[in-house]
Amino acid sequence: MTTFAANPSPTFALSFNSKKNTMSNSIRRVFLYGEFQTAVPQFTKELWSMVNEQLKEVKGLVAKTWLWGIGTHTVGGFYEFDSEENAREFATGLYAQQAKNANASLTVKIFDGDTVEEASREMGSPFYK
């Protein structure tokens, strides 16, 4: 696990291939979980509509499901990307900048969606229809 920090300090928990310490571009479906560690009292259209417009331009982004913490009011999402490279570029680029602008720490985790495909299909996951 690698942690990156900036001021204010967005934090990234990004895992690399332990054998080569490099990204794998052979994964066809990559999921990213991200969460701003700050309370957002109300999840309003004014908040999400501007962000959605920015996200529509993100290279390799297939889908986003918004998340809003019960009780914590943290905001984040579950993202699908077409490659690990594009997911990491987003995490260290636009997403990090959004966190900095919000004066929030950022937690990011990236997952291999190919390895879990069969199990996800069996559970009826909408990402594998």
XYZ file of N, CA and C in Angstrom:
387
model
N 0.851 -1.157 0.000
C 0.000 0.000 0.000
C 0.903 1.228 0.000
N 0.574 2.201 -0.849
C 1.341 3.423 -0.959
C 0.475 4.587 -0.548
N 1.022 5.513 0.222
C 0.273 6.682 0.649
C 0.950 7.926 0.114
N 0.166 8.827 -0.483
C 0.654 10.085 -1.003
C 0.034 11.191 -0.178
N 0.758 12.253 0.080
C 0.182 13.363 0.833
C 0.515 14.677 0.151
N -0.386 15.643 0.254
C -0.186 16.995 -0.258
C -0.837 17.938 0.730
N -0.657 19.234 0.598
C -1.281 20.195 1.519
C -2.438 20.897 0.840
N -3.668 20.950 1.433
C -4.043 20.105 2.545
C -3.924 18.654 2.138
N -3.906 17.755 3.062
C -3.394 16.422 2.810
C -4.413 15.398 2.341
N -4.700 15.343 0.999
C -5.461 14.196 0.523
C -4.608 12.942 0.703
N -5.193 11.854 1.141
C -4.449 10.628 1.358
C -4.975 9.577 0.408
N -4.073 8.875 -0.234
C -4.453 7.840 -1.175
C -3.920 6.509 -0.697
N -4.779 5.525 -0.634
C -4.352 4.170 -0.335
C -4.413 3.418 -1.653
N -3.331 3.443 -2.393
C -3.276 2.806 -3.704
C -2.395 1.574 -3.622
N -2.906 0.454 -4.097
C -2.095 -0.755 -4.050
C -1.490 -1.025 -5.422
N -0.245 -1.407 -5.423
C 0.469 -1.725 -6.649
C 0.728 -3.219 -6.708
N 0.958 -3.719 -7.900
C 1.345 -5.106 -8.083
C 2.638 -5.324 -7.313
N 2.604 -6.159 -6.282
C 3.761 -6.320 -5.406
C 4.950 -6.964 -6.109
N 4.735 -7.715 -7.177
C 5.840 -8.365 -7.868
C 6.654 -7.378 -8.691
N 5.986 -6.447 -9.365
C 6.679 -5.541 -10.269
C 6.599 -4.090 -9.826
N 5.694 -3.780 -8.872
C 5.439 -2.404 -8.442
C 5.059 -1.518 -9.620
N 4.295 -2.100 -10.561
C 3.830 -1.367 -11.730
C 2.346 -1.613 -11.923
N 1.756 -0.799 -12.770
C 0.342 -0.959 -13.071
C 0.142 -2.044 -14.122
N -1.000 -2.688 -14.043
C -1.370 -3.665 -15.045
C -2.418 -3.057 -15.956
N -2.134 -2.992 -17.246
C -3.101 -2.447 -18.194
C -3.935 -3.543 -18.841
N -3.754 -4.786 -18.400
C -4.507 -5.882 -18.997
C -5.868 -6.078 -18.325
N -6.124 -5.409 -17.211
C -7.414 -5.518 -16.545
C -8.435 -4.704 -17.336
N -9.544 -5.336 -17.721
C -10.554 -4.670 -18.544
C -11.562 -3.872 -17.719
N -11.762 -4.272 -16.477
C -12.757 -3.620 -15.620
C -12.095 -3.331 -14.279
N -12.004 -2.047 -13.975
C -11.366 -1.602 -12.742
C -12.380 -0.777 -11.960
N -12.488 -1.064 -10.675
C -13.387 -0.306 -9.812
C -12.566 0.525 -8.838
N -13.037 1.717 -8.581
C -12.383 2.628 -7.655
C -13.420 3.063 -6.629
N -13.049 2.925 -5.364
C -13.880 3.457 -4.283
C -13.162 4.698 -3.781
N -13.895 5.803 -3.641
C -13.299 7.021 -3.121
C -14.246 7.724 -2.176
N -13.651 8.393 -1.177
C -14.465 9.094 -0.184
C -13.714 10.313 0.334
N -14.380 11.465 0.316
C -13.841 12.677 0.923
C -14.088 12.593 2.424
N -13.059 12.762 3.217
C -13.187 12.695 4.667
C -13.537 14.071 5.224
N -14.747 14.495 4.916
C -15.299 15.741 5.425
C -16.814 15.636 5.358
N -17.497 16.285 6.277
C -18.951 16.225 6.292
C -19.541 17.185 5.267
N -20.504 16.697 4.512
C -21.271 17.502 3.568
C -22.708 17.461 4.076
N -23.143 18.523 4.773
C -24.429 18.487 5.469
C -25.629 18.146 4.587
N -25.616 18.616 3.339
C -26.736 18.325 2.438
C -26.191 17.915 1.078
N -26.723 16.840 0.557
C -26.335 16.365 -0.770
C -27.320 16.968 -1.761
N -26.953 18.096 -2.340
C -27.859 18.853 -3.196
C -27.419 18.811 -4.653
N -28.349 19.141 -5.528
C -28.053 19.189 -6.960
C -26.939 20.193 -7.250
N -26.875 21.274 -6.499
C -25.804 22.264 -6.701
C -24.434 21.633 -6.485
N -24.359 20.686 -5.578
C -23.105 19.974 -5.311
C -22.775 19.005 -6.442
N -23.705 18.096 -6.725
C -23.370 17.012 -7.634
C -23.447 17.355 -9.114
N -24.250 18.328 -9.520
C -24.387 18.592 -10.960
C -23.087 19.128 -11.562
N -22.397 19.999 -10.853
C -21.130 20.528 -11.361
C -20.072 19.418 -11.434
N -20.033 18.578 -10.401
C -19.067 17.478 -10.393
C -19.372 16.495 -11.508
N -20.649 16.191 -11.714
C -21.017 15.273 -12.800
C -20.516 15.775 -14.155
N -20.607 17.073 -14.385
C -20.122 17.638 -15.655
C -18.624 17.420 -15.807
N -17.861 17.594 -14.729
C -16.419 17.344 -14.777
C -16.145 15.866 -15.050
N -16.903 14.995 -14.398
C -16.675 13.561 -14.527
C -16.964 13.037 -15.926
N -17.885 13.673 -16.630
C -18.208 13.241 -17.996
C -17.008 13.363 -18.933
N -16.012 14.140 -18.537
C -14.816 14.339 -19.357
C -13.638 13.465 -18.921
N -13.792 12.666 -17.878
C -12.695 11.858 -17.346
C -12.413 10.675 -18.269
N -11.183 10.580 -18.691
C -10.756 9.503 -19.595
C -10.955 8.137 -18.949
N -11.672 7.267 -19.657
C -11.836 5.891 -19.233
C -12.912 5.643 -18.195
N -13.592 6.693 -17.724
C -14.642 6.503 -16.727
C -15.885 5.933 -17.409
N -16.339 4.792 -16.940
C -17.499 4.113 -17.502
C -18.759 4.496 -16.739
N -18.675 4.524 -15.405
C -19.844 4.817 -14.577
C -19.409 5.279 -13.198
N -20.303 6.029 -12.537
C -20.110 6.405 -11.140
C -21.423 6.216 -10.407
N -21.338 5.655 -9.228
C -22.457 5.592 -8.296
C -22.078 6.467 -7.114
N -22.862 7.499 -6.868
C -22.608 8.400 -5.747
C -22.888 7.695 -4.428
N -22.099 8.042 -3.401
C -22.307 7.542 -2.044
C -22.307 8.724 -1.077
N -23.182 8.653 -0.076
C -23.244 9.685 0.965
C -23.375 8.968 2.296
N -22.419 9.193 3.185
C -22.326 8.449 4.433
C -23.499 8.651 5.380
N -24.094 7.546 5.813
C -25.170 7.597 6.800
C -24.559 8.007 8.138
N -25.036 9.100 8.663
C -24.537 9.590 9.942
C -23.293 10.450 9.840
N -22.416 10.158 8.888
C -21.170 10.917 8.742
C -21.292 12.045 7.729
N -22.171 11.867 6.756
C -22.384 12.808 5.656
C -21.114 13.022 4.832
N -20.233 12.021 4.842
C -19.105 12.070 3.924
C -19.643 11.787 2.530
N -18.936 12.250 1.523
C -19.399 12.060 0.151
C -18.305 11.335 -0.629
N -18.733 10.469 -1.519
C -17.777 9.718 -2.315
C -18.492 8.976 -3.414
N -17.857 7.912 -3.857
C -18.479 7.172 -4.930
C -17.794 5.863 -5.225
N -18.477 5.116 -6.047
C -18.000 3.852 -6.577
C -17.921 4.047 -8.076
N -16.729 3.941 -8.635
C -16.467 4.255 -10.038
C -16.045 3.003 -10.792
N -16.414 2.931 -12.060
C -15.898 1.887 -12.945
C -15.054 2.555 -14.011
N -13.841 2.017 -14.230
C -12.928 2.503 -15.262
C -12.584 1.384 -16.221
N -12.125 1.771 -17.396
C -11.760 0.796 -18.427
C -10.322 0.296 -18.291
N -9.535 0.888 -17.393
C -8.165 0.425 -17.177
C -7.653 0.919 -15.828
N -6.682 0.212 -15.319
C -6.030 0.623 -14.073
C -5.328 1.961 -14.263
N -4.711 2.149 -15.407
C -4.012 3.407 -15.693
C -4.957 4.608 -15.591
N -6.133 4.512 -16.205
C -7.085 5.622 -16.161
C -7.628 5.852 -14.751
N -7.842 4.784 -13.999
C -8.314 4.923 -12.618
C -7.265 5.642 -11.771
N -6.011 5.266 -11.911
C -4.938 5.896 -11.130
C -4.728 7.351 -11.556
N -4.845 7.611 -12.840
C -4.707 8.989 -13.328
C -5.790 9.876 -12.713
N -7.011 9.371 -12.653
C -8.103 10.115 -12.030
C -7.829 10.328 -10.533
N -7.415 9.265 -9.837
C -7.202 9.338 -8.388
C -6.134 10.361 -8.012
N -5.091 10.435 -8.794
C -3.988 11.349 -8.465
C -4.108 12.694 -9.166
N -5.084 12.814 -10.060
C -5.287 14.059 -10.797
C -6.522 14.800 -10.327
N -7.604 14.704 -11.100
C -8.828 15.451 -10.826
C -9.379 15.175 -9.433
N -9.425 13.914 -9.018
C -9.995 13.574 -7.714
C -9.197 14.214 -6.578
N -7.873 14.148 -6.693
C -7.010 14.783 -5.684
C -7.234 16.294 -5.662
N -7.401 16.891 -6.827
C -7.640 18.333 -6.899
C -8.993 18.692 -6.290
N -10.018 17.895 -6.542
C -11.328 18.143 -5.948
C -11.244 18.083 -4.421
N -10.506 17.118 -3.895
C -10.342 17.009 -2.441
C -9.614 18.221 -1.883
N -8.580 18.640 -2.575
C -7.829 19.815 -2.140
C -8.733 21.048 -2.122
N -9.530 21.213 -3.171
C -10.453 22.349 -3.242
C -11.480 22.329 -2.116
N -11.856 21.126 -1.667
C -12.831 20.978 -0.585
C -12.155 20.966 0.787
N -10.820 21.119 0.806
C -10.042 21.057 2.042
C -10.331 19.759 2.802
N -10.347 18.651 2.054
C -10.689 17.342 2.613
C -9.584 16.333 2.350
N -9.429 15.396 3.270
C -8.596 14.229 3.004
C -9.393 13.313 2.086
N -8.692 12.520 1.318
C -9.328 11.646 0.334
C -8.827 10.224 0.513
N -9.750 9.292 0.598
C -9.404 7.877 0.641
C -9.784 7.265 -0.697
N -8.847 6.539 -1.293
C -9.079 5.897 -2.588
C -8.572 4.463 -2.527
N -9.376 3.549 -3.023
C -8.963 2.146 -3.166
C -9.350 1.687 -4.562
N -8.461 0.942 -5.194
C -8.672 0.478 -6.568
C -8.738 -1.047 -6.576
N -9.716 -1.578 -7.325
C -9.976 -3.011 -7.326
C -10.000 -3.595 -8.740
N -9.543 -4.830 -8.871
C -9.555 -5.593 -10.117
C -10.937 -6.200 -10.293
N -11.678 -5.706 -11.276
C -13.025 -6.205 -11.527
C -13.076 -7.473 -12.352
N -11.988 -7.811 -13.045
C -11.977 -9.022 -13.868
C -11.935 -10.286 -13.007
N -11.096 -10.284 -11.989
C -10.917 -11.456 -11.141
C -12.217 -11.863 -10.447
N -13.045 -10.886 -10.125
C -14.278 -11.160 -9.371
C -15.521 -11.238 -10.258
N -15.342 -11.265 -11.568
C -16.484 -11.214 -12.481
C -17.474 -12.363 -12.283
N -16.999 -13.594 -12.258
C -17.904 -14.734 -12.149
C -18.720 -14.675 -10.849
N -18.071 -14.371 -9.749
C -18.768 -14.280 -8.464
C -19.777 -13.135 -8.471
N -19.424 -12.026 -9.113
C -20.325 -10.867 -9.179
C -21.541 -11.153 -10.050
N -21.314 -11.836 -11.180
C -22.439 -12.212 -12.048
C -23.422 -13.111 -11.298
N -22.874 -14.050 -10.534
C -23.731 -14.966 -9.786
C -24.609 -14.217 -8.779
N -24.131 -13.086 -8.285
C -24.897 -12.289 -7.320
C -25.757 -11.231 -7.981
N -25.784 -11.182 -9.319
C -26.646 -10.253 -10.038
C -26.143 -8.811 -10.042
N -24.857 -8.613 -9.944
C -24.297 -7.259 -9.943
C -24.679 -6.508 -11.217
N -25.166 -5.274 -11.091
C -25.531 -4.491 -12.278
C -24.327 -4.137 -13.145
N -23.130 -4.241 -12.611
C -21.931 -3.923 -13.390
C -21.527 -5.057 -14.330
N -22.169 -6.208 -14.217
C -21.808 -7.371 -15.038
C -23.002 -7.899 -15.812
N -23.937 -7.063 -16.171
C -25.122 -7.498 -16.934
C -24.772 -7.692 -18.368
